[in-house]
mmCIF file of C-alpha atoms and ligand atoms in Angstrom:
data_model
loop_
_atom_site.group_PDB
_atom_site.id
_atom_site.type_symbol
_atom_site.label_atom_id
_atom_site.label_comp_id
_atom_site.label_asym_id
_atom_site.label_seq_id
_atom_site.Cartn_x
_atom_site.Cartn_y
_atom_site.Cartn_z
ATOM 1 C CA MET A 9 29.889 -91.206 34.476
ATOM 2 C CA ASN A 10 30.329 -91.663 38.256
ATOM 3 C CA LYS A 11 34.088 -91.503 37.865
ATOM 4 C CA GLN A 12 33.773 -88.311 35.846
ATOM 5 C CA ILE A 13 31.628 -86.790 38.612
ATOM 6 C CA THR A 14 34.071 -87.768 41.353
ATOM 7 C CA ASP A 15 37.073 -86.497 39.381
ATOM 8 C CA THR A 16 35.347 -83.180 38.708
ATOM 9 C CA LEU A 17 34.330 -82.855 42.364
ATOM 10 C CA ASN A 18 37.923 -83.372 43.460
ATOM 11 C CA ARG A 19 39.150 -80.751 40.987
ATOM 12 C CA VAL A 20 36.534 -78.229 42.144
ATOM 13 C CA HIS A 21 37.324 -78.957 45.792
ATOM 14 C CA ASN A 22 41.085 -78.546 45.365
ATOM 15 C CA ALA A 23 41.155 -75.564 43.004
ATOM 16 C CA LEU A 24 42.045 -72.060 44.151
ATOM 17 C CA MET A 25 39.319 -70.956 41.756
ATOM 18 C CA PRO A 26 37.132 -73.695 40.225
ATOM 19 C CA LYS A 27 36.659 -73.708 36.460
ATOM 20 C CA THR A 28 33.337 -72.596 35.004
ATOM 21 C CA ALA A 29 33.062 -75.771 32.879
ATOM 22 C CA ASP A 30 33.520 -78.026 35.933
ATOM 23 C CA LEU A 31 30.872 -76.107 37.893
ATOM 24 C CA THR A 32 28.351 -76.101 35.034
ATOM 25 C CA PHE A 33 28.855 -79.835 34.563
ATOM 26 C CA LEU A 34 28.050 -80.471 38.242
ATOM 27 C CA LEU A 35 25.199 -77.939 38.281
ATOM 28 C CA SER A 36 23.626 -79.911 35.413
ATOM 29 C CA LEU A 37 23.557 -83.317 37.139
ATOM 30 C CA LYS A 38 20.085 -84.755 36.751
ATOM 31 C CA THR A 39 19.520 -88.235 38.170
ATOM 32 C CA LYS A 40 19.030 -88.905 41.880
ATOM 33 C CA GLU A 41 22.072 -91.110 41.965
ATOM 34 C CA GLU A 42 24.363 -88.538 40.337
ATOM 35 C CA GLN A 43 23.116 -85.766 42.607
ATOM 36 C CA GLN A 44 23.654 -87.957 45.668
ATOM 37 C CA ILE A 45 27.363 -88.176 44.817
ATOM 38 C CA LEU A 46 27.514 -84.374 44.853
ATOM 39 C CA PHE A 47 25.425 -84.011 48.037
ATOM 40 C CA ARG A 48 27.438 -86.619 49.946
ATOM 41 C CA PHE A 49 30.687 -84.905 48.977
ATOM 42 C CA ALA A 50 29.316 -81.548 50.219
ATOM 43 C CA ASP A 51 28.124 -83.216 53.427
ATOM 44 C CA GLN A 52 31.649 -84.469 54.119
ATOM 45 C CA VAL A 53 33.133 -81.016 53.483
ATOM 46 C CA ARG A 54 30.564 -79.548 55.889
ATOM 47 C CA GLN A 55 31.451 -82.156 58.516
ATOM 48 C CA LYS A 56 35.179 -81.479 58.157
ATOM 49 C CA HIS A 57 35.022 -77.667 58.238
ATOM 50 C CA CYS A 58 31.906 -76.897 60.307
ATOM 51 C CA GLY A 59 31.233 -80.043 62.337
ATOM 52 C CA LYS A 60 27.930 -81.581 63.283
ATOM 53 C CA GLY A 61 26.216 -78.516 64.670
ATOM 54 C CA ILE A 62 23.231 -76.665 63.267
ATOM 55 C CA LEU A 63 23.580 -73.018 64.263
ATOM 56 C CA LEU A 64 20.458 -71.061 65.122
ATOM 57 C CA ARG A 65 19.628 -67.523 64.042
ATOM 58 C CA GLY A 66 16.505 -65.689 65.144
ATOM 59 C CA ILE A 67 15.150 -63.271 62.576
ATOM 60 C CA ILE A 68 12.945 -60.256 63.287
ATOM 61 C CA GLU A 69 11.496 -58.641 60.173
ATOM 62 C CA PHE A 70 11.017 -55.267 61.792
ATOM 63 C CA SER A 71 9.771 -53.292 58.766
ATOM 64 C CA ASN A 72 8.410 -54.098 55.307
ATOM 65 C CA ARG A 73 8.834 -50.559 53.983
ATOM 66 C CA CYS A 74 10.799 -50.580 50.763
ATOM 67 C CA ALA A 75 11.576 -48.049 48.057
ATOM 68 C CA ASN A 76 13.298 -50.466 45.688
ATOM 69 C CA PRO A 77 11.813 -51.636 42.381
ATOM 70 C CA CYS A 78 13.000 -55.306 42.371
ATOM 71 C CA PRO A 79 10.376 -56.829 40.021
ATOM 72 C CA TYR A 80 10.487 -60.243 41.720
ATOM 73 C CA CYS A 81 9.919 -59.111 45.306
ATOM 74 C CA GLY A 82 6.565 -58.681 47.048
ATOM 75 C CA LEU A 83 7.940 -55.882 49.235
ATOM 76 C CA SER A 84 8.982 -53.714 46.279
ATOM 77 C CA PHE A 85 7.112 -50.476 45.704
ATOM 78 C CA HIS A 86 5.207 -52.215 42.858
ATOM 79 C CA ASN A 87 3.040 -53.882 45.478
ATOM 80 C CA HIS A 88 0.612 -51.097 46.314
ATOM 81 C CA SER A 89 -1.847 -53.356 48.090
ATOM 82 C CA LEU A 90 0.577 -54.223 50.885
ATOM 83 C CA SER A 91 0.002 -52.525 54.204
ATOM 84 C CA ARG A 92 3.336 -51.242 55.460
ATOM 85 C CA TYR A 93 4.600 -51.453 59.056
ATOM 86 C CA GLN A 94 7.589 -50.681 61.197
ATOM 87 C CA LEU A 95 7.962 -52.144 64.676
ATOM 88 C CA SER A 96 8.790 -49.774 67.534
ATOM 89 C CA LYS A 97 12.015 -50.031 69.502
ATOM 90 C CA ASN A 98 10.121 -51.596 72.399
ATOM 91 C CA GLU A 99 8.449 -54.180 70.183
ATOM 92 C CA ILE A 100 11.860 -55.134 68.811
ATOM 93 C CA LEU A 101 13.421 -55.350 72.283
ATOM 94 C CA ASP A 102 10.540 -57.490 73.578
ATOM 95 C CA THR A 103 11.034 -59.825 70.633
ATOM 96 C CA VAL A 104 14.786 -60.016 71.195
ATOM 97 C CA ASP A 105 14.021 -60.881 74.808
ATOM 98 C CA ARG A 106 11.817 -63.772 73.657
ATOM 99 C CA LEU A 107 14.451 -65.081 71.319
ATOM 100 C CA HIS A 108 17.226 -64.732 73.898
ATOM 101 C CA HIS A 109 15.057 -66.609 76.381
ATOM 102 C CA GLN A 110 14.992 -69.494 73.889
ATOM 103 C CA LYS A 111 18.796 -69.596 74.065
ATOM 104 C CA ILE A 112 19.289 -68.093 70.613
ATOM 105 C CA ARG A 113 22.450 -66.002 70.471
ATOM 106 C CA THR A 114 22.135 -64.309 67.078
ATOM 107 C CA VAL A 115 19.417 -61.852 66.183
ATOM 108 C CA ILE A 116 18.944 -60.782 62.570
ATOM 109 C CA LEU A 117 17.195 -57.437 62.170
ATOM 110 C CA GLN A 118 15.781 -57.368 58.661
ATOM 111 C CA SER A 119 13.679 -54.887 56.709
ATOM 112 C CA GLY A 120 13.014 -53.669 53.199
ATOM 113 C CA GLU A 121 15.233 -50.892 51.932
ATOM 114 C CA ASP A 122 13.718 -47.788 53.432
ATOM 115 C CA PRO A 123 15.498 -44.467 52.826
ATOM 116 C CA GLN A 124 13.168 -42.875 55.410
ATOM 117 C CA MET A 125 14.440 -45.052 58.238
ATOM 118 C CA ASP A 126 16.535 -42.908 60.578
ATOM 119 C CA PRO A 127 20.012 -44.485 60.971
ATOM 120 C CA ASP A 128 20.248 -43.032 64.486
ATOM 121 C CA TRP A 129 17.018 -44.778 65.454
ATOM 122 C CA LEU A 130 18.474 -48.148 64.391
ATOM 123 C CA ALA A 131 21.795 -47.307 66.134
ATOM 124 C CA ASP A 132 19.804 -46.720 69.320
ATOM 125 C CA VAL A 133 18.034 -50.080 68.915
ATOM 126 C CA ILE A 134 21.417 -51.786 68.406
ATOM 127 C CA ARG A 135 22.902 -50.113 71.509
ATOM 128 C CA SER A 136 19.904 -51.131 73.593
ATOM 129 C CA ILE A 137 20.197 -54.768 72.496
ATOM 130 C CA ARG A 138 23.938 -54.669 73.260
ATOM 131 C CA ALA A 139 23.316 -53.234 76.721
ATOM 132 C CA ARG A 140 20.779 -55.908 77.662
ATOM 133 C CA PHE A 141 21.837 -59.112 75.968
ATOM 134 C CA GLU A 142 24.999 -60.941 75.166
ATOM 135 C CA MET A 143 24.460 -61.939 71.583
ATOM 136 C CA ALA A 144 25.486 -61.256 67.991
ATOM 137 C CA ILE A 145 23.540 -58.656 66.052
ATOM 138 C CA THR A 146 23.132 -59.090 62.300
ATOM 139 C CA LEU A 147 21.641 -56.356 60.146
ATOM 140 C CA SER A 148 19.921 -56.864 56.803
ATOM 141 C CA VAL A 149 18.535 -53.509 55.723
ATOM 142 C CA GLY A 150 20.095 -52.941 52.305
ATOM 143 C CA GLU A 151 22.459 -50.494 50.643
ATOM 144 C CA LYS A 152 23.583 -47.578 52.829
ATOM 145 C CA SER A 153 26.495 -45.145 52.921
ATOM 146 C CA LEU A 154 29.862 -46.015 54.467
ATOM 147 C CA GLU A 155 29.078 -43.538 57.289
ATOM 148 C CA THR A 156 25.811 -45.256 58.109
ATOM 149 C CA TYR A 157 27.433 -48.699 58.106
ATOM 150 C CA ARG A 158 30.159 -47.283 60.369
ATOM 151 C CA CYS A 159 27.623 -45.758 62.758
ATOM 152 C CA TRP A 160 25.817 -49.114 63.158
ATOM 153 C CA LYS A 161 29.112 -50.968 63.597
ATOM 154 C CA LYS A 162 30.130 -48.535 66.335
ATOM 155 C CA ALA A 163 26.745 -48.988 67.966
ATOM 156 C CA GLY A 164 27.486 -52.712 68.255
ATOM 157 C CA ALA A 165 26.350 -54.514 65.102
ATOM 158 C CA ASP A 166 28.517 -57.535 64.264
ATOM 159 C CA ARG A 167 27.280 -58.868 60.958
ATOM 160 C CA TYR A 168 25.516 -57.727 57.798
ATOM 161 C CA LEU A 169 23.578 -59.587 55.100
ATOM 162 C CA LEU A 170 23.432 -58.109 51.612
ATOM 163 C CA LYS A 171 22.658 -60.547 48.830
ATOM 164 C CA ILE A 172 24.074 -59.926 45.372
ATOM 165 C CA GLU A 173 21.138 -61.998 43.951
ATOM 166 C CA THR A 174 23.256 -62.651 40.833
ATOM 167 C CA ALA A 175 26.935 -61.983 40.171
ATOM 168 C CA SER A 176 26.163 -61.289 36.514
ATOM 169 C CA ARG A 177 26.303 -57.523 36.090
ATOM 170 C CA SER A 178 23.994 -57.568 33.059
ATOM 171 C CA ILE A 179 21.313 -59.698 34.751
ATOM 172 C CA TYR A 180 21.642 -57.679 37.958
ATOM 173 C CA ASP A 181 21.256 -54.352 36.177
ATOM 174 C CA SER A 182 18.355 -55.553 34.025
ATOM 175 C CA LEU A 183 16.512 -56.793 37.138
ATOM 176 C CA HIS A 184 17.142 -53.662 39.186
ATOM 177 C CA PRO A 185 16.252 -50.521 37.228
ATOM 178 C CA GLY A 186 17.678 -47.479 38.974
ATOM 179 C CA MET A 187 20.006 -49.633 41.046
ATOM 180 C CA ASN A 188 23.556 -50.501 40.159
ATOM 181 C CA PHE A 189 25.753 -53.577 40.384
ATOM 182 C CA SER A 190 28.899 -51.532 41.133
ATOM 183 C CA LYS A 191 27.179 -49.820 44.044
ATOM 184 C CA ARG A 192 26.190 -53.199 45.457
ATOM 185 C CA ILE A 193 29.800 -54.393 45.257
ATOM 186 C CA LEU A 194 30.985 -51.170 46.885
ATOM 187 C CA CYS A 195 28.580 -51.727 49.796
ATOM 188 C CA LEU A 196 29.894 -55.285 50.252
ATOM 189 C CA LYS A 197 33.487 -53.999 50.229
ATOM 190 C CA ASN A 198 32.674 -51.221 52.693
ATOM 191 C CA LEU A 199 31.039 -53.688 55.075
ATOM 192 C CA THR A 200 34.092 -55.940 54.936
ATOM 193 C CA LYS A 201 36.437 -52.989 55.427
ATOM 194 C CA LEU A 202 34.519 -51.917 58.528
ATOM 195 C CA GLY A 203 34.993 -55.350 60.072
ATOM 196 C CA TYR A 204 31.493 -56.743 59.727
ATOM 197 C CA GLN A 205 31.095 -60.461 59.184
ATOM 198 C CA VAL A 206 29.458 -60.284 55.780
ATOM 199 C CA GLY A 207 26.742 -62.482 54.338
ATOM 200 C CA CYS A 208 25.822 -62.614 50.678
ATOM 201 C CA GLY A 209 23.757 -64.914 48.502
ATOM 202 C CA ASN A 210 21.820 -65.398 45.312
ATOM 203 C CA MET A 211 18.484 -66.495 43.962
ATOM 204 C CA ILE A 212 17.991 -69.442 41.630
ATOM 205 C CA GLY A 213 15.458 -69.025 38.829
ATOM 206 C CA LEU A 214 16.043 -65.415 37.809
ATOM 207 C CA ILE A 215 15.210 -64.410 34.243
ATOM 208 C CA GLY A 216 18.287 -64.731 32.034
ATOM 209 C CA GLN A 217 20.138 -66.968 34.498
ATOM 210 C CA THR A 218 21.966 -70.058 33.192
ATOM 211 C CA THR A 219 24.164 -72.697 34.812
ATOM 212 C CA ALA A 220 27.128 -70.622 33.558
ATOM 213 C CA THR A 221 25.950 -67.518 35.431
ATOM 214 C CA ILE A 222 25.298 -69.603 38.565
ATOM 215 C CA ALA A 223 28.850 -70.952 38.219
ATOM 216 C CA ARG A 224 30.028 -67.346 38.247
ATOM 217 C CA ASP A 225 27.956 -66.682 41.385
ATOM 218 C CA ILE A 226 29.849 -69.494 43.099
ATOM 219 C CA GLN A 227 33.193 -68.139 41.874
ATOM 220 C CA PHE A 228 32.172 -64.720 43.205
ATOM 221 C CA PHE A 229 31.367 -66.204 46.638
ATOM 222 C CA LYS A 230 34.786 -67.839 46.649
ATOM 223 C CA LYS A 231 36.614 -64.708 45.548
ATOM 224 C CA MET A 232 34.914 -62.518 48.166
ATOM 225 C CA ASP A 233 35.352 -65.133 50.902
ATOM 226 C CA PHE A 234 31.996 -64.337 52.526
ATOM 227 C CA ASP A 235 31.340 -65.421 56.090
ATOM 228 C CA MET A 236 27.774 -66.458 55.237
ATOM 229 C CA ILE A 237 25.971 -67.259 51.982
ATOM 230 C CA ALA A 238 22.229 -67.801 51.484
ATOM 231 C CA ILE A 239 20.954 -69.554 48.373
ATOM 232 C CA GLY A 240 17.243 -69.707 47.689
ATOM 233 C CA PRO A 241 14.798 -70.358 44.858
ATOM 234 C CA PHE A 242 12.843 -67.546 43.210
ATOM 235 C CA ILE A 243 9.136 -67.888 44.037
ATOM 236 C CA PRO A 244 6.737 -65.837 41.876
ATOM 237 C CA HIS A 245 4.518 -63.318 43.642
ATOM 238 C CA SER A 246 1.308 -62.364 41.809
ATOM 239 C CA LYS A 247 1.459 -58.695 42.833
ATOM 240 C CA THR A 248 4.821 -58.162 41.141
ATOM 241 C CA PRO A 249 5.921 -57.786 37.488
ATOM 242 C CA HIS A 250 7.466 -61.291 37.598
ATOM 243 C CA GLY A 251 4.340 -62.885 39.033
ATOM 244 C CA GLN A 252 3.794 -65.080 35.964
ATOM 245 C CA GLU A 253 7.346 -66.424 35.733
ATOM 246 C CA LYS A 254 8.346 -69.997 36.582
ATOM 247 C CA PRO A 255 9.643 -70.670 40.108
ATOM 248 C CA GLY A 256 13.290 -71.635 40.597
ATOM 249 C CA ASP A 257 14.112 -75.354 40.532
ATOM 250 C CA PRO A 258 14.647 -76.493 44.159
ATOM 251 C CA GLU A 259 16.988 -79.282 43.045
ATOM 252 C CA LEU A 260 19.173 -76.729 41.285
ATOM 253 C CA VAL A 261 19.171 -74.782 44.573
ATOM 254 C CA LEU A 262 20.457 -77.904 46.338
ATOM 255 C CA ARG A 263 23.178 -78.438 43.737
ATOM 256 C CA THR A 264 24.227 -74.769 44.035
ATOM 257 C CA LEU A 265 24.265 -75.036 47.830
ATOM 258 C CA ALA A 266 26.337 -78.223 47.715
ATOM 259 C CA LEU A 267 28.872 -76.705 45.322
ATOM 260 C CA THR A 268 29.068 -73.511 47.374
ATOM 261 C CA ARG A 269 29.939 -75.646 50.399
ATOM 262 C CA ILE A 270 32.594 -77.576 48.471
ATOM 263 C CA VAL A 271 34.136 -74.401 47.075
ATOM 264 C CA THR A 272 33.922 -72.062 50.098
ATOM 265 C CA LYS A 273 34.595 -74.815 52.682
ATOM 266 C CA ASN A 274 33.729 -73.058 55.949
ATOM 267 C CA SER A 275 31.217 -70.314 55.092
ATOM 268 C CA HIS A 276 28.015 -70.482 57.118
ATOM 269 C CA LEU A 277 25.238 -71.683 54.793
ATOM 270 C CA PRO A 278 21.581 -71.767 55.819
ATOM 271 C CA SER A 279 19.006 -74.144 54.425
ATOM 272 C CA THR A 280 16.885 -71.158 53.472
ATOM 273 C CA THR A 281 13.267 -70.368 54.301
ATOM 274 C CA ALA A 282 12.586 -70.042 50.551
ATOM 275 C CA LEU A 283 13.858 -73.589 49.992
ATOM 276 C CA ALA A 284 11.790 -74.838 52.941
ATOM 277 C CA SER A 285 8.767 -73.257 51.273
ATOM 278 C CA PHE A 286 8.948 -76.127 48.744
ATOM 279 C CA GLY A 287 8.458 -78.553 51.667
ATOM 280 C CA ASN A 288 10.140 -79.810 54.814
ATOM 281 C CA ASP A 289 11.795 -82.516 52.841
ATOM 282 C CA LEU A 290 13.723 -79.925 50.827
ATOM 283 C CA LYS A 291 14.688 -78.070 53.982
ATOM 284 C CA ASN A 292 16.110 -81.340 55.335
ATOM 285 C CA GLN A 293 17.865 -82.106 52.067
ATOM 286 C CA GLY A 294 19.572 -78.708 52.371
ATOM 287 C CA PHE A 295 21.106 -79.903 55.639
ATOM 288 C CA LEU A 296 22.273 -83.100 53.937
ATOM 289 C CA ALA A 297 23.854 -81.140 51.079
ATOM 290 C CA GLY A 298 26.090 -78.729 52.966
ATOM 291 C CA ALA A 299 23.919 -76.389 55.080
ATOM 292 C CA ASN A 300 24.765 -75.701 58.729
ATOM 293 C CA VAL A 301 22.446 -72.843 59.722
ATOM 294 C CA LEU A 302 18.730 -72.714 60.568
ATOM 295 C CA MET A 303 16.806 -69.442 60.617
ATOM 296 C CA LEU A 304 13.976 -69.258 63.136
ATOM 297 C CA ASN A 305 11.322 -66.632 62.580
ATOM 298 C CA PHE A 306 10.416 -64.354 65.495
ATOM 299 C CA THR A 307 8.534 -61.646 63.606
ATOM 300 C CA PRO A 308 5.442 -60.842 65.721
ATOM 301 C CA PRO A 309 2.359 -62.686 64.375
ATOM 302 C CA SER A 310 0.446 -59.400 64.050
ATOM 303 C CA VAL A 311 2.682 -58.284 61.149
ATOM 304 C CA LEU A 312 4.059 -61.573 59.847
ATOM 305 C CA LYS A 313 1.665 -61.818 56.891
ATOM 306 C CA ASP A 314 2.691 -58.315 55.760
ATOM 307 C CA TYR A 315 6.310 -59.374 55.337
ATOM 308 C CA ASP A 316 5.095 -60.744 52.052
ATOM 309 C CA ILE A 317 8.278 -61.258 49.996
ATOM 310 C CA TYR A 318 6.818 -64.291 48.203
ATOM 311 C CA PRO A 319 3.746 -66.481 48.747
ATOM 312 C CA GLY A 320 3.704 -69.620 50.900
ATOM 313 C CA ARG A 321 6.662 -68.731 53.111
ATOM 314 C CA LYS A 322 7.307 -71.686 55.357
ATOM 315 C CA TYR A 323 8.905 -70.405 58.555
ATOM 316 C CA THR A 324 10.444 -72.470 61.255
ATOM 317 C CA TYR A 325 9.206 -71.289 64.648
ATOM 318 C CA LEU A 326 9.907 -72.124 68.224
ATOM 319 C CA ASP A 327 6.897 -71.878 70.424
ATOM 320 C CA GLU A 328 7.236 -70.862 74.061
ATOM 321 C CA ASN A 329 6.311 -74.206 75.578
ATOM 322 C CA ASP A 330 7.527 -77.122 73.628
ATOM 323 C CA SER A 331 10.263 -75.594 71.508
ATOM 324 C CA SER A 332 13.625 -77.154 71.941
ATOM 325 C CA SER A 333 12.678 -80.808 72.386
ATOM 326 C CA SER A 334 11.131 -81.061 68.910
ATOM 327 C CA LEU A 335 14.073 -79.160 67.475
ATOM 328 C CA HIS A 336 16.491 -81.611 69.069
ATOM 329 C CA ALA A 337 14.500 -84.595 67.795
ATOM 330 C CA TRP A 338 14.524 -83.101 64.313
ATOM 331 C CA ALA A 339 18.309 -82.503 64.392
ATOM 332 C CA ASP A 340 18.793 -86.015 65.709
ATOM 333 C CA SER A 341 16.816 -87.429 62.773
ATOM 334 C CA LEU A 342 19.414 -85.838 60.482
ATOM 335 C CA ASN A 343 22.246 -87.161 62.648
ATOM 336 C CA ARG A 344 23.062 -83.597 63.711
ATOM 337 C CA ILE A 345 22.959 -81.547 66.898
ATOM 338 C CA ILE A 346 21.608 -78.098 67.681
ATOM 339 C CA ASP A 347 24.460 -75.696 68.362
ATOM 340 C CA TYR A 348 23.483 -72.859 70.718
ATOM 341 C CA SER A 349 26.804 -71.030 70.471
ATOM 342 C CA ILE A 350 26.991 -67.514 69.087
ATOM 343 C CA GLY A 351 28.129 -68.917 65.736
ATOM 344 C CA ASN A 352 30.697 -66.374 64.632
ATOM 345 C CA SER A 353 32.427 -66.606 61.272
ATOM 346 C CA LEU A 354 34.736 -69.562 60.775
ATOM 347 C CA LYS A 355 36.944 -67.515 58.468
ATOM 348 C CA SER A 356 40.150 -66.358 60.060
ATOM 349 C CA ALA A 357 40.998 -62.664 59.977
ATOM 350 C CA THR A 358 44.120 -63.470 57.963
ATOM 351 C CA THR A 359 42.255 -65.183 55.137
ATOM 352 C CA GLN A 360 39.875 -62.269 55.024
ATOM 353 C CA THR A 361 42.674 -59.725 54.701
ATOM 354 C CA VAL A 362 44.403 -61.755 52.015
ATOM 355 C CA ASN A 363 41.200 -62.019 50.029
ATOM 356 C CA GLN A 364 40.641 -58.279 50.150
ATOM 357 C CA GLN A 365 43.411 -58.023 47.559
ATOM 358 C CA TYR A 366 41.149 -59.636 44.966
ATOM 359 C CA ILE A 367 38.231 -57.307 45.470
HETATM 360 N N1 LIG B 26 11.311 -65.375 45.794
HETATM 361 C C1 LIG B 26 12.322 -65.786 46.572
HETATM 362 N N2 LIG B 26 13.136 -64.948 47.244
HETATM 363 C C2 LIG B 26 12.904 -63.637 47.096
HETATM 364 N N3 LIG B 26 13.535 -62.586 47.602
HETATM 365 C C3 LIG B 26 12.918 -61.476 47.155
HETATM 366 N N4 LIG B 26 11.888 -61.798 46.346
HETATM 367 C C4 LIG B 26 11.861 -63.141 46.295
HETATM 368 C C5 LIG B 26 11.041 -64.066 45.616
HETATM 369 N N5 LIG B 26 10.034 -63.682 44.852
HETATM 370 C C6 LIG B 26 14.705 -62.677 48.456
HETATM 371 C C7 LIG B 26 15.874 -61.939 47.848
HETATM 372 C C8 LIG B 26 16.070 -60.776 48.739
HETATM 373 C C9 LIG B 26 15.432 -61.192 50.032
HETATM 374 C C10 LIG B 26 14.877 -60.044 50.785
HETATM 375 O O1 LIG B 26 14.409 -62.074 49.675
HETATM 376 O O2 LIG B 26 17.026 -62.770 47.865
HETATM 377 O O3 LIG B 26 17.426 -60.456 48.943
#
């Protein structure tokens, strides 16, 4: 069995496009020992292509307003009991200042998908961050028009996160009434065309998902050559239509993460907050199975509980006083180091252009 695992891993690693059967075989590994073979392989690929560093990203969840119907998400319009907020420009800038002070050089501005949000307002926020701080700006605010994406890019945004959630068109469309898989793909293409570093990702544990559809997610990540990919478990939220469903299997998340590392080689992969919500041990295992990015939460405490995507969110914080020493000790315990650099994409422009042909 171990030989079969190693042979399959080598095939998946060396293939231009890994075979579905090889991926499903590895996604189905069950015992600790078998999974360790996969995780160690992914760890070596991470070491070779990304090095020892753990990159830091500071996230500010600046608004929880959302008009989308996603039946798994606590921010969707199904959740009428949620009190909605949007931070002001000054609140955002103060928070960026805090994060910059902690030596973090990437800010992620995230919100629900709010058609009422004025694109010019966000462009102004982006310009103000640009004028004051030297750092990368990542946006994660959903599907918008090409013009809006262009306006934010011109204002100074560098990166954009838009998860596909699942690369299966039928599962995607059944989970997102009124939304559309093709539109999602078009947004991802537009972002790439405009020169954003693009992040994507999926959720593990969606209704209708199988190891074969997860294999296709991984093939999709490879084909699109994303700069960043976030993989997290579904966690049921009682105020949503999927509140009674089973949570995603965190070990399957780890196997998906490990395979995504082996297949995509140098994409930036976080050990996600959703995975950490199953316990610190799982967060650490993510870093031993291919992850190289840590998200730190800087959403102001006054609104944090209202960014209620799923229950029991386990954020990693830095507090003003102690902060970095405990972070360094933690990284050291994993035989890693904290990397304070800006953490741009490791994909070369040439690979990205070549891969556009497949889109
Ligand atoms: N459990 C885990 N992750 C979720 N997300 C939304 N709802 C849930 C949930 N119940 C993730 C999705 C989405 C991001 C905003 O949060 O991947 O893209």
